[in-house]
Amino acid sequence: MMHSDTHASALQLDEAALRQAATADLDEGAVTPAYGPHRDAIIALLNDALATELVCVLRYKRHYFTADGRESPAIAAEFLVHANEEAAHADLLAQRIVQLGGSPDFSPSTLLSRSHAQYDESSDLQDMVRANLVAERIAVEAYRQMIQLIGDKDPTTRRMLEGILADEEEHADELKDWLHR
């Protein structure tokens, strides 16, 4: 029975560390000292993801308004759904950046240079679908890498990114289906 007592004590919280984290730098809000040196790097990753989402919104919106052809109404409707979901992702990212004490970078002058995905001005419907599929696959890989890099350094950000990743994977699957019609 002593063996189980030893394990129970190993799973106790450090009360002194809790008090220290709670009372040090109150102006930091939810950001406790445990975020340490990783906070600025995480904010930079999130700002690049924000730029990517914003470029994706613009690309999807352009494709929504310019899609033409027999199947264009259904595909254009999907482009609009994706644009709105990408905008919601951008909002989540910006909110988390602020929670971490950073400043979300919405600067139009640097969006493309910071984005992992490209803007696209295709006029052919299948080229639009293909460009969006490529961008979604880039997003999937970028979020997968970010999740791996962040690991346990920031569980809240990691969970948010995992949710966004699931949406991006769904977008890629939907676009793949449209590509083969």
Short mmCIF file of C-alpha atoms in Angstrom, two decimals:
data_model
loop_
_atom_site.label_atom_id
_atom_site.label_comp_id
_atom_site.label_asym_id
_atom_site.label_seq_id
_atom_site.Cartn_x
_atom_site.Cartn_y
_atom_site.Cartn_z
CA MET A 1 0.00 0.00 0.00
CA MET A 2 2.89 2.41 0.59
CA HIS A 3 3.70 2.16 -3.10
CA SER A 4 0.36 3.79 -4.04
CA ASP A 5 0.91 6.57 -1.48
CA THR A 6 4.20 7.39 -3.18
CA HIS A 7 2.45 7.70 -6.56
CA ALA A 8 -0.32 9.84 -5.07
CA SER A 9 2.18 12.32 -3.64
CA ALA A 10 3.94 12.51 -7.01
CA LEU A 11 0.69 13.82 -8.49
CA GLN A 12 0.29 16.79 -6.16
CA LEU A 13 0.37 20.35 -7.39
CA ASP A 14 3.15 22.66 -6.27
CA GLU A 15 1.14 25.16 -4.19
CA ALA A 16 4.03 27.63 -3.92
CA ALA A 17 4.43 27.66 -7.71
CA LEU A 18 0.68 28.20 -8.11
CA ARG A 19 0.76 31.24 -5.82
CA GLN A 20 3.86 32.62 -7.55
CA ALA A 21 2.32 32.21 -11.01
CA ALA A 22 -0.93 33.78 -9.84
CA THR A 23 0.59 36.87 -8.25
CA ALA A 24 3.58 37.70 -10.47
CA ASP A 25 2.97 40.15 -13.33
CA LEU A 26 -0.79 40.47 -12.92
CA ASP A 27 -0.96 42.78 -15.95
CA GLU A 28 -0.12 39.75 -18.12
CA GLY A 29 -3.64 38.33 -17.64
CA ALA A 30 -3.75 34.63 -18.53
CA VAL A 31 -0.07 34.54 -19.52
CA THR A 32 1.78 33.08 -16.56
CA PRO A 33 5.59 32.82 -16.27
CA ALA A 34 5.40 29.21 -17.53
CA TYR A 35 4.96 30.59 -21.08
CA GLY A 36 8.55 31.77 -20.74
CA PRO A 37 10.69 32.21 -23.82
CA HIS A 38 8.22 30.53 -26.17
CA ARG A 39 5.54 33.23 -26.12
CA ASP A 40 7.12 35.52 -28.73
CA ALA A 41 7.83 32.59 -31.06
CA ILE A 42 4.26 31.33 -30.71
CA ILE A 43 2.90 34.81 -31.43
CA ALA A 44 5.07 34.96 -34.58
CA LEU A 45 3.74 31.57 -35.74
CA LEU A 46 0.18 32.71 -35.08
CA ASN A 47 0.69 35.98 -36.98
CA ASP A 48 1.95 34.04 -40.03
CA ALA A 49 -1.09 31.77 -39.75
CA LEU A 50 -3.29 34.88 -39.48
CA ALA A 51 -1.77 36.24 -42.71
CA THR A 52 -2.38 32.88 -44.39
CA GLU A 53 -6.03 32.81 -43.32
CA LEU A 54 -6.58 36.37 -44.52
CA VAL A 55 -5.06 35.63 -47.94
CA CYS A 56 -7.27 32.53 -48.13
CA VAL A 57 -10.36 34.64 -47.37
CA LEU A 58 -9.43 37.00 -50.21
CA ARG A 59 -8.73 34.16 -52.66
CA TYR A 60 -11.98 32.36 -51.82
CA LYS A 61 -13.97 35.61 -52.06
CA ARG A 62 -12.51 36.37 -55.49
CA HIS A 63 -13.29 32.86 -56.68
CA TYR A 64 -16.81 33.09 -55.22
CA PHE A 65 -17.57 36.24 -57.18
CA THR A 66 -15.86 35.22 -60.43
CA ALA A 67 -16.72 31.50 -60.73
CA ASP A 68 -18.39 30.80 -64.04
CA GLY A 69 -19.67 27.66 -65.72
CA ARG A 70 -22.29 24.95 -65.45
CA GLU A 71 -21.23 23.75 -62.00
CA SER A 72 -20.20 27.20 -60.75
CA PRO A 73 -23.24 27.97 -58.53
CA ALA A 74 -22.63 24.95 -56.27
CA ILE A 75 -18.85 25.35 -56.24
CA ALA A 76 -19.08 29.12 -55.71
CA ALA A 77 -21.39 28.51 -52.74
CA GLU A 78 -18.73 26.22 -51.28
CA PHE A 79 -16.07 28.90 -51.87
CA LEU A 80 -18.18 31.34 -49.85
CA VAL A 81 -18.60 28.84 -46.99
CA HIS A 82 -14.83 28.30 -46.95
CA ALA A 83 -14.16 32.07 -47.05
CA ASN A 84 -16.36 32.55 -43.99
CA GLU A 85 -14.73 29.65 -42.14
CA GLU A 86 -11.25 31.01 -42.93
CA ALA A 87 -12.37 34.42 -41.60
CA ALA A 88 -13.51 32.71 -38.39
CA HIS A 89 -10.08 31.04 -38.13
CA ALA A 90 -8.44 34.45 -38.55
CA ASP A 91 -10.58 35.79 -35.71
CA LEU A 92 -9.56 32.91 -33.42
CA LEU A 93 -5.89 33.46 -34.23
CA ALA A 94 -6.10 37.23 -33.64
CA GLN A 95 -7.90 36.71 -30.35
CA ARG A 96 -5.27 34.23 -29.15
CA ILE A 97 -2.44 36.57 -30.18
CA VAL A 98 -3.98 39.29 -28.01
CA GLN A 99 -4.48 36.84 -25.11
CA LEU A 100 -0.77 36.03 -25.33
CA GLY A 101 0.07 39.73 -25.07
CA GLY A 102 0.87 40.18 -28.74
CA SER A 103 -0.50 42.35 -31.51
CA PRO A 104 -2.30 40.72 -34.45
CA ASP A 105 -0.75 41.83 -37.74
CA PHE A 106 -3.49 42.68 -40.25
CA SER A 107 -1.20 44.89 -42.37
CA PRO A 108 -2.23 44.57 -46.03
CA SER A 109 1.22 45.60 -47.19
CA THR A 110 2.83 42.41 -45.85
CA LEU A 111 0.02 39.84 -46.04
CA LEU A 112 1.34 37.95 -49.07
CA SER A 113 4.94 37.89 -47.88
CA ARG A 114 3.86 36.45 -44.51
CA SER A 115 1.26 34.03 -45.88
CA HIS A 116 2.11 30.38 -46.45
CA ALA A 117 -0.56 30.20 -49.19
CA GLN A 118 -0.79 32.18 -52.39
CA TYR A 119 -3.45 34.45 -53.81
CA ASP A 120 -4.94 33.25 -57.11
CA GLU A 121 -6.68 35.01 -59.99
CA SER A 122 -7.64 31.95 -62.05
CA SER A 123 -10.68 32.31 -64.27
CA ASP A 124 -11.19 28.60 -65.00
CA LEU A 125 -13.36 26.86 -62.41
CA GLN A 126 -11.19 23.75 -62.15
CA ASP A 127 -8.07 25.93 -61.80
CA MET A 128 -9.81 27.73 -58.94
CA VAL A 129 -10.62 24.45 -57.23
CA ARG A 130 -7.05 23.25 -57.75
CA ALA A 131 -5.54 26.50 -56.38
CA ASN A 132 -7.75 26.30 -53.31
CA LEU A 133 -6.92 22.63 -52.78
CA VAL A 134 -3.20 23.41 -52.93
CA ALA A 135 -3.70 26.24 -50.42
CA GLU A 136 -5.69 23.97 -48.08
CA ARG A 137 -2.97 21.31 -48.25
CA ILE A 138 -0.40 23.97 -47.39
CA ALA A 139 -2.57 25.03 -44.44
CA VAL A 140 -2.93 21.42 -43.29
CA GLU A 141 0.83 20.95 -43.29
CA ALA A 142 1.51 24.33 -41.69
CA TYR A 143 -0.94 23.67 -38.85
CA ARG A 144 0.39 20.15 -38.39
CA GLN A 145 3.93 21.53 -38.04
CA MET A 146 2.80 24.31 -35.70
CA ILE A 147 1.01 21.81 -33.45
CA GLN A 148 4.14 19.68 -33.34
CA LEU A 149 6.39 22.69 -32.61
CA ILE A 150 4.16 24.03 -29.85
CA GLY A 151 3.64 20.64 -28.24
CA ASP A 152 3.06 21.13 -24.51
CA LYS A 153 4.53 24.66 -24.48
CA ASP A 154 1.02 26.16 -24.88
CA PRO A 155 -1.83 23.64 -24.62
CA THR A 156 -4.54 26.25 -25.24
CA THR A 157 -3.00 27.38 -28.53
CA ARG A 158 -2.33 23.77 -29.53
CA ARG A 159 -6.00 22.81 -29.00
CA MET A 160 -7.17 25.83 -31.00
CA LEU A 161 -4.81 24.90 -33.84
CA GLU A 162 -6.00 21.28 -33.75
CA GLY A 163 -9.57 22.51 -34.27
CA ILE A 164 -8.53 24.72 -37.18
CA LEU A 165 -6.52 21.81 -38.65
CA ALA A 166 -9.63 19.60 -38.61
CA ASP A 167 -11.54 22.30 -40.57
CA GLU A 168 -8.72 22.64 -43.10
CA GLU A 169 -8.63 18.87 -43.64
CA GLU A 170 -12.39 18.93 -44.25
CA HIS A 171 -11.96 21.77 -46.77
CA ALA A 172 -9.27 19.80 -48.61
CA ASP A 173 -11.49 16.72 -48.81
CA GLU A 174 -14.41 18.78 -50.16
CA LEU A 175 -12.21 20.43 -52.78
CA LYS A 176 -10.74 17.08 -53.81
CA ASP A 177 -14.29 15.87 -54.50
CA TRP A 178 -15.00 18.97 -56.64
CA LEU A 179 -11.73 18.52 -58.52
CA HIS A 180 -12.79 15.11 -59.80
CA ARG A 181 -16.27 16.08 -61.03
#
